[in-house]
Each structure stands twice: as C-alpha cells, then as structure tokens.
Amino acid sequence: MALNIFKKIFGSRNERMLKQYRKVTEIINALEAEYEALTDEELQHKTQDFKQALSEGQTLDELLPQAFAVVREAGKRVFGMRHYDVQMIGGMALHEGRIAEMRTGEGKTLVATLPVYLNALKGEGVHVITVNDYLAKRDSEWMGQLFEFLGLSTGVILSGQTQQEKQLAYAMDVTYGTNNEFGFDYLRDNMAIYSAEKVMRGQHYAVIDEVDSILIDEARTPLIISGPSEDKAELYQKINPLVAYLEQGEEDLETKTSSGDFTIDEKSKQVYLTDDGHAKVESMMAEQGLLEEGDSLYDAAHIGLMIHVNAALRANLLFEKDRDYIVEDDQIVIIDEFTGRKMEGRRWSEGLHQAVEAKEGVKIQQESQTFASITFQNYFRQYEKLSGMTGTADTEAGEFLSTYELEVVVIPPNKVPQRVDLPDLVYLDMEGKFNAIVEDIRETHKTQQPVLVGTASIEMSEMLAKSLTKAKVPHSVLNAKQHEKEASIIANAGRPGAVTIATNMAGRGTDIVLGGNLELELAELKNPTEEKIKQVTDDWNERHAAVLGFGGLKVIGSERHESRRIDNQLRGRSGRQGDVGTTRFYLSLDDDLMRRFASEKVKSMMKRLGMASNEAIEHGMVTKSIERAQKQVERMHQDERANLLKFDDISNQQRKVVYQQRNELMADDDVSPVINSLREQVVEQIVGTYIPKGSLEEQWDVPGLEKAIAEELGAEFAIQEWLSTDTGLYEEKLIEKIIAELADIYSVKMSVVDPATRQHFEKEVLLRTIDRQWREHLSEMDYLRRGIHLRGYAQKDPFQEYRRESSEMFHNFLQEVTFETVKVLSLVQIEGTQDVADFDDQTEKERPQQLEANHPAAQGIADAMNGSEDNEQDKEGTFRREEPKVGRNDPCPCGSGKKYKQCCGKLS
C-alpha cells in the first residue's frame, strides 16, 4: 500500500528514467534542423570531430545528443528512415548499459545504430550480438551502410570462417555475430599457442539483440569446446534394447514405495529405477556380458555403466522425435525448445546424445573430452559495458539485475497498441483442442484475415498442416525443417487469407507486415521502373488497407509455453506499430504444462460435470492460474541457472588465473625467468620429500634423493659425496647447489641453438603443458560436479565441498604443470635447431584438431587451431591485463590465505 502511494506521488523508477531521456530527446530534436542543412561531407566529418573531442577529454555522455542527431540524419539519407523519439530513448538506455524492452515492430535493429555509433568512436571495437548467422549477416550488411556513410568500418563473424577472416572482422569498428561465435572465439583465443592466432581485441561494449533468449534461456547450457575421446558405441547399442523390457511404475505417496521397474519425474525430466528395476537391469546386463554374475551397478568399478543406463532410460522415455530432436542425414539434430530452431553442432552431454543415437539406430558419434568451457553469464560479464534489447524482458527483470547488473527499461511504443488478447480456451483433451483450432483457422480464413498459428513442436505443426490440407485451407509451415524458407514465409504471412504455422517466433528478425512485405517485393523486381514500383506499391497499399479492415493479424497459440516470455513473443507478432489484431491460446488438460501443474482431480471433476471433448472453459481465473503455473516453472529454471552460475563462478576464478597467465607468457619474448622459477619449485619439493625441513641428518634419505633427481630430471649427482666433502651443505645450501648444477647442465644443452629458437622452444613446451593439464583438470572438475550432490546424503553442503575439493584440484593442476614442464625440458635432448623443429612437428600432431563447439545454434567450427608456424609471429598482438598485477609476496587473491607465489602465482 505504502509503495503504491509512493509511486503515485513520485512515479515509478521506469517513469523517472523515461522523463530524463525525454529531456535529452528534446535537445536532439533541436539539433535536427541544423544537421539537415549540412552537406553529406560535412555530416560525415562529424565523426572525426567527435573522435577529436574524445581525445581532448570530452566524454561519450557529453557527445550523446550530437552523435544521436548525426545518426538520425544519416539514417534519413541512407535508408530514408527517421529514428522515432522512442527509438532515441531506447538508444539512450542501451548506451547507459541497460536493457531496452521494446515491442515487436518498433525497429530495434535501427535503435542499436545509435549507441553502437557513439561507443565505436572510442576505437576499441563494439560487438553487436544476434541469435543466428542469418541475422548477423543481414544486419551487418544493412546497418553497415549507415556506419560506412559515417566513416566507420563494419565486419561480421560467421561459423566456418577462417582465422584471417575473423581477425579482419574483429579489427573493424563494429562487429556483428552470434552469441555462440563470440563465446567460442574467446575460448579458442585462450587455446592459442601464438599471439598471431588470436582473433579478438577484447570485450569493451556489446549490444545483445533478443537479450532474454541469450542471457536467460541459453544460460542454462555452458559453451564447450571438446575433442574426441574413447569410443563406446558398442556399449550404447547393447544397453539401449534393455529399456524395452522395463515397466513403468507409480510411486505410493503414503507408503513411499514404488511399483514397476522405474518411475518418471516430469518436472525434473529424470527417470529413476526402483529396486526391482535395478535387479532386472543387472540380470539383463549379466546375460549381455556387461556385468559379472553377482556384481552390482553400485560397485565403484561399474559407476560408468550406471551413467550409461541412466542415459538410455532418459533417451527412450523422456526425449521424443520431432519434439526434442529430428533425424537428419543419419544424425540426431537437437531442436531448441525456445525458438524451434535446429541446433546444429550441439550435442547433449553425459552420454545422452549417444543414447538417443542408439535409440534411433543412427551412427553413434564418438564421445568427447572438454578442452575449454564457459557459461554465457561469465562470458558476458567480462564486457566493460553490456546492454540488450528485446520485446520481452520485464518478467525476468530481477534476474537480469542480480546476475548481470542490467536494469530493464520498458520503452513505450511509438503508436498506442490496438491488439485484443482474448482469454484462453481450455478443453478436456488434446483431440477437442485440436479440432477447435482447425475449425477456428478454417472460419477465419473464409474472412480473409491472415492467421499465424504458434506451435511448441514440429509434430504439432505437421499434424495441423495435414488437417488444413484435408480441409483445403492453403497454408505455409515454418519449423526447423523449413528453416531456409524462413524469410519468404514470414514476409508473406500478413497477406489477405494467409495461414502460417510456426514453431515459436522468438528471434525471427523479420516483422509480419499487414498486406505483405513491400520492401522484399520491391527488391525482387527485375529491371524496376517507376511504373512497376508504383504498381507494386499501390497493390500493397490496397492489400494493407484490406487486412486492417479484416481485423489485422490473428495469432493462435496451440499451447502455453513454460515461459510467459515465449507466449508474449508470439502475441507480439500481432498489433505491430499500433495495428489492430487479436490473439487467443487454445489449451487442453493433456498439455505438458497443464498435466504437470493441474492435478488429475481437475480433469476427473470436469468429466463428472458432464463436460464434453468439444466444450471449452473460458474464464479470466483460468488464465491467471495458468500464469501462476508458468511463474513456478520460471522460478525453477531461475534457480537452476543461479545454481549453475554459483558453481561456475568457482571454475571461472581458476579460468581467469590460467588464461591471464597464458596471455602473459604468450606476450613475453623470453620465458626463461619463469622456467628458472619452476625449476626452483621442483627441486624444493623433491628435496623436501627426502630431506624433511628441520630434520636430523640421520633422517635424510640421500640415495632416494639421488635416484629421484636422476629419474625426474635426468641428472646424475653424487649428493652423498658432496655432503661428505662439504659439511656446510645444510638443506637450503644443498637446494641452491642442485638448482645451480641443473641450470648449468640446461644452459650447456641449450647452447647448441640460437637464443630465439631456445625462447620459442621453452614457450611452446610451457604453453602446451598448461593446455594438456588444463584439459585433464576440466575433466576432473566435470566428474566432481556430476557426483557432488551425493555429498548431501552425508549431511554436507555440496557447494562447500565442491569449492574445497576444486581448490585442492587446482593446486594439484599447478603442481602437475610445474613438474611436467621442468621434466620435459630437463630430459629432452637437443643437438641442433632441427631437433626443435622435429619437436614442433610431433607436438603439432598431438594438438587437438577435430574440435567440436557445443551449444544451442552452434555450427561446426573450422580452423579452430589454424595458426601460423612462424616462430616470430608469437611476438605480435597486444595483451592487456584485466586486473592489477599481484606481487609475489602479496596475499593470493583467491582467498586461500597463502602468499601469491605459494598459491596461484606458482606458474609465474
């Protein structure tokens, strides 16, 4: 109550921000007449004027009104489009590092040009991030005309580009690309051996289109670059048929026992074997020769088999063809539940993808090992300034603020919307709902009102298409199978009488214009004359007016999605730019959302009341209860993302340490001081093992020390003789003598090559050792994370246990890097430059080549490690430290309480 009174007096924060932005918009509008009077050359010269002003100490905020006015004027001259005042407001929100929520059709692509131009003046590179390659290429070519007019360069990064093409694209003032490509390029840059292999310049400012889809929906899945691992195809093929012999049971809530062989938890998408189910699976696996008689799946030696069994159960019982995936070219292609698009290049983890391949009888691809990984949360939080735009962000405003420190600003529409959202219709079963949808489409088609039908699965879209064909209603289908025809299907979806069936409409990037898309029609004209252009335009005006008279675009939803945002994205296709339109959702008690959150009692009660299959409930209370169910699912997913981030933050601290050390080493011409430091650490540890600190001489194991140094470092030292002839050789003096002797041996060995070759060799050994051990560390972290929840049964906090053990594992990783580097450099025999070249050739063969990028919409990657072998090229490129340098005797920033040189600084 008090909050409402406060808002009435002072207005909400959103209203107060809009008020400030409108004041700045008035200043921009006042400049319009002045800039209209400028010639093209004078307008273009403004870019140099702004850059000069920045170099003299002015800020971007001070330049904003003039820069925005310049972009508006350039937009009129290049595109014939003038930025609306609300687009100026959206641009200000983006410049200030906020999220601009703007309705579909408000011109978000044009809005982005305002803050992108302003921030690109600094010359540090601006990233514009879209959801797919098509939009990235389209927008870079389209908006690139405006930037080029104003003297800025534009590039685009696409999957499959060469390293040189990407380096050129990132060197531009403005770079367009997908979220996946930016993330994967960041990971690949941190797998490079030479600075010349890197493509990115850093993370300075980014504008994310469809920000809710990228930072919320896709944030549950980390970006992973992986390579081939051990082949277990035969195992998946043997386990898959066993599922058919298992029977589903029910859980008795009173006795807390379960019948049958397994139960399904749809909310968490998990399958659980009962005791009987375990016994049956063990018996069948024994017959297959996968288990010895009497062995249990719970035995430590068979934990791996248990993972395969769980994967087979989930693949067969929870994942459906044409809903969760499609089979294409003898491969399983995942369908994105949020956008309905094919996610080529992405594979489910933990053996699930291989289990689905075994289920469908296609070739089972080899399992993979993780080489590099990061979540979208931790990638995008690296940007100095981040902003985003979408039509649906307000429902997730809390998560944007807590996770990314991004505030959502709801921008008012340019024209008042006239769309009518009708209450949901709820049917008893799927058949009744389906028949009602078909009938509604048929009746609406007779009136020539265009219809857009949103479905949640390919299966539903194809069922509807068959029924409409039977009813002789012409229609178009847009799903993952018709992805290539997307632009033309959407362009025609607003024509009179058009019926378009689509699986989710998020991130389509093309508006449905009533009457059809005039721009595309004009672009398709061959040898356009003024007469032809006028005829096409007149025809469009006539169709546009007719469709407005028919009631605008009618949107029909075939079911409610888990997220309210996805429903709003579908609704938002109607009522564009103040157009009329209607929306309606059809539901049944058999829908996934209804089945999970509306109990069986509701269905049985409706049957008792005599409700028939073709009858529907229509009431505002029903709609509200469905929205409450959606909020429950949204909270569940938010908790899942928060938990993912909580664990990944630990990995991220380690990742930042490793990547920063790699960059510093890569930027150094000479890493000899680092090698000397590592050698000292190794000697101290070996000596400490056989001569404990503060121990008596009779406790010293000198023969063991001599043997260890010979085996680990390849040096034959008569340490017992040294001690006999020099009574002053106590522990520290002995360590210094061993280090000095080893350094002399190493210097003599390396004297046969020139200093440049030696530096190259040392750097290559060190970086490749870090990479190899980092991959092993990531695998160990994956295994730890998969099973850490089991610690909860022992009354331990899984997160605290993960933090403690991962810290120990990281320090072990540092030890392994130190020992392996020193060991390789000590044992390798160098007789000339050719030996170094031979070493390069051998390590290049071991370097992972066939890498795979895993995440929604990720495409196959090419030239992931395609770098020059020129020894001098590693001197190129600039490394910028992300954080202040830590002194070797300062406390370690990881919080261990140790000095930096004894903790994370061991490598340097």
PDB file of C-alpha atoms in Angstrom, residues 266 323 426-433 559 587-596 598 600 603 607 613:
ATOM      1  CA  GLU A 266       8.466 -34.965 -15.485  1.00  0.00           C
ATOM      2  CA  ARG A 323       9.736 -32.576 -30.480  1.00  0.00           C
ATOM      3  CA  VAL A 426      -9.311 -24.831 -22.111  1.00  0.00           C
ATOM      4  CA  TYR A 427     -10.527 -28.202 -23.475  1.00  0.00           C
ATOM      5  CA  LEU A 428     -10.817 -31.547 -21.764  1.00  0.00           C
ATOM      6  CA  ASP A 429      -8.408 -33.388 -24.034  1.00  0.00           C
ATOM      7  CA  MET A 430      -5.985 -32.900 -26.931  1.00  0.00           C
ATOM      8  CA  GLU A 431      -8.496 -34.014 -29.587  1.00  0.00           C
ATOM      9  CA  GLY A 432     -11.056 -31.384 -28.599  1.00  0.00           C
ATOM     10  CA  LYS A 433      -8.443 -28.646 -28.587  1.00  0.00           C
ATOM     11  CA  GLU A 559      -0.485 -24.382 -26.104  1.00  0.00           C
ATOM     12  CA  LEU A 587      -5.205 -25.380 -24.193  1.00  0.00           C
ATOM     13  CA  SER A 588      -6.106 -28.882 -23.079  1.00  0.00           C
ATOM     14  CA  LEU A 589      -5.646 -30.687 -19.794  1.00  0.00           C
ATOM     15  CA  ASP A 590      -3.303 -33.064 -21.660  1.00  0.00           C
ATOM     16  CA  ASP A 591      -0.782 -30.290 -22.446  1.00  0.00           C
ATOM     17  CA  ASP A 592       2.607 -30.644 -20.728  1.00  0.00           C
ATOM     18  CA  LEU A 593       2.173 -27.520 -18.599  1.00  0.00           C
ATOM     19  CA  MET A 594      -1.402 -28.390 -17.587  1.00  0.00           C
ATOM     20  CA  ARG A 595      -0.546 -32.025 -16.845  1.00  0.00           C
ATOM     21  CA  ARG A 596       2.368 -31.075 -14.623  1.00  0.00           C
ATOM     22  CA  ALA A 598      -3.125 -29.103 -12.870  1.00  0.00           C
ATOM     23  CA  GLU A 600      -5.871 -35.277 -12.276  1.00  0.00           C
ATOM     24  CA  LYS A 603      -9.827 -33.499 -15.189  1.00  0.00           C
ATOM     25  CA  LYS A 607     -15.780 -35.254 -16.619  1.00  0.00           C
ATOM     26  CA  SER A 613     -14.490 -33.138 -25.529  1.00  0.00           C
TER      27      SER A 613
END
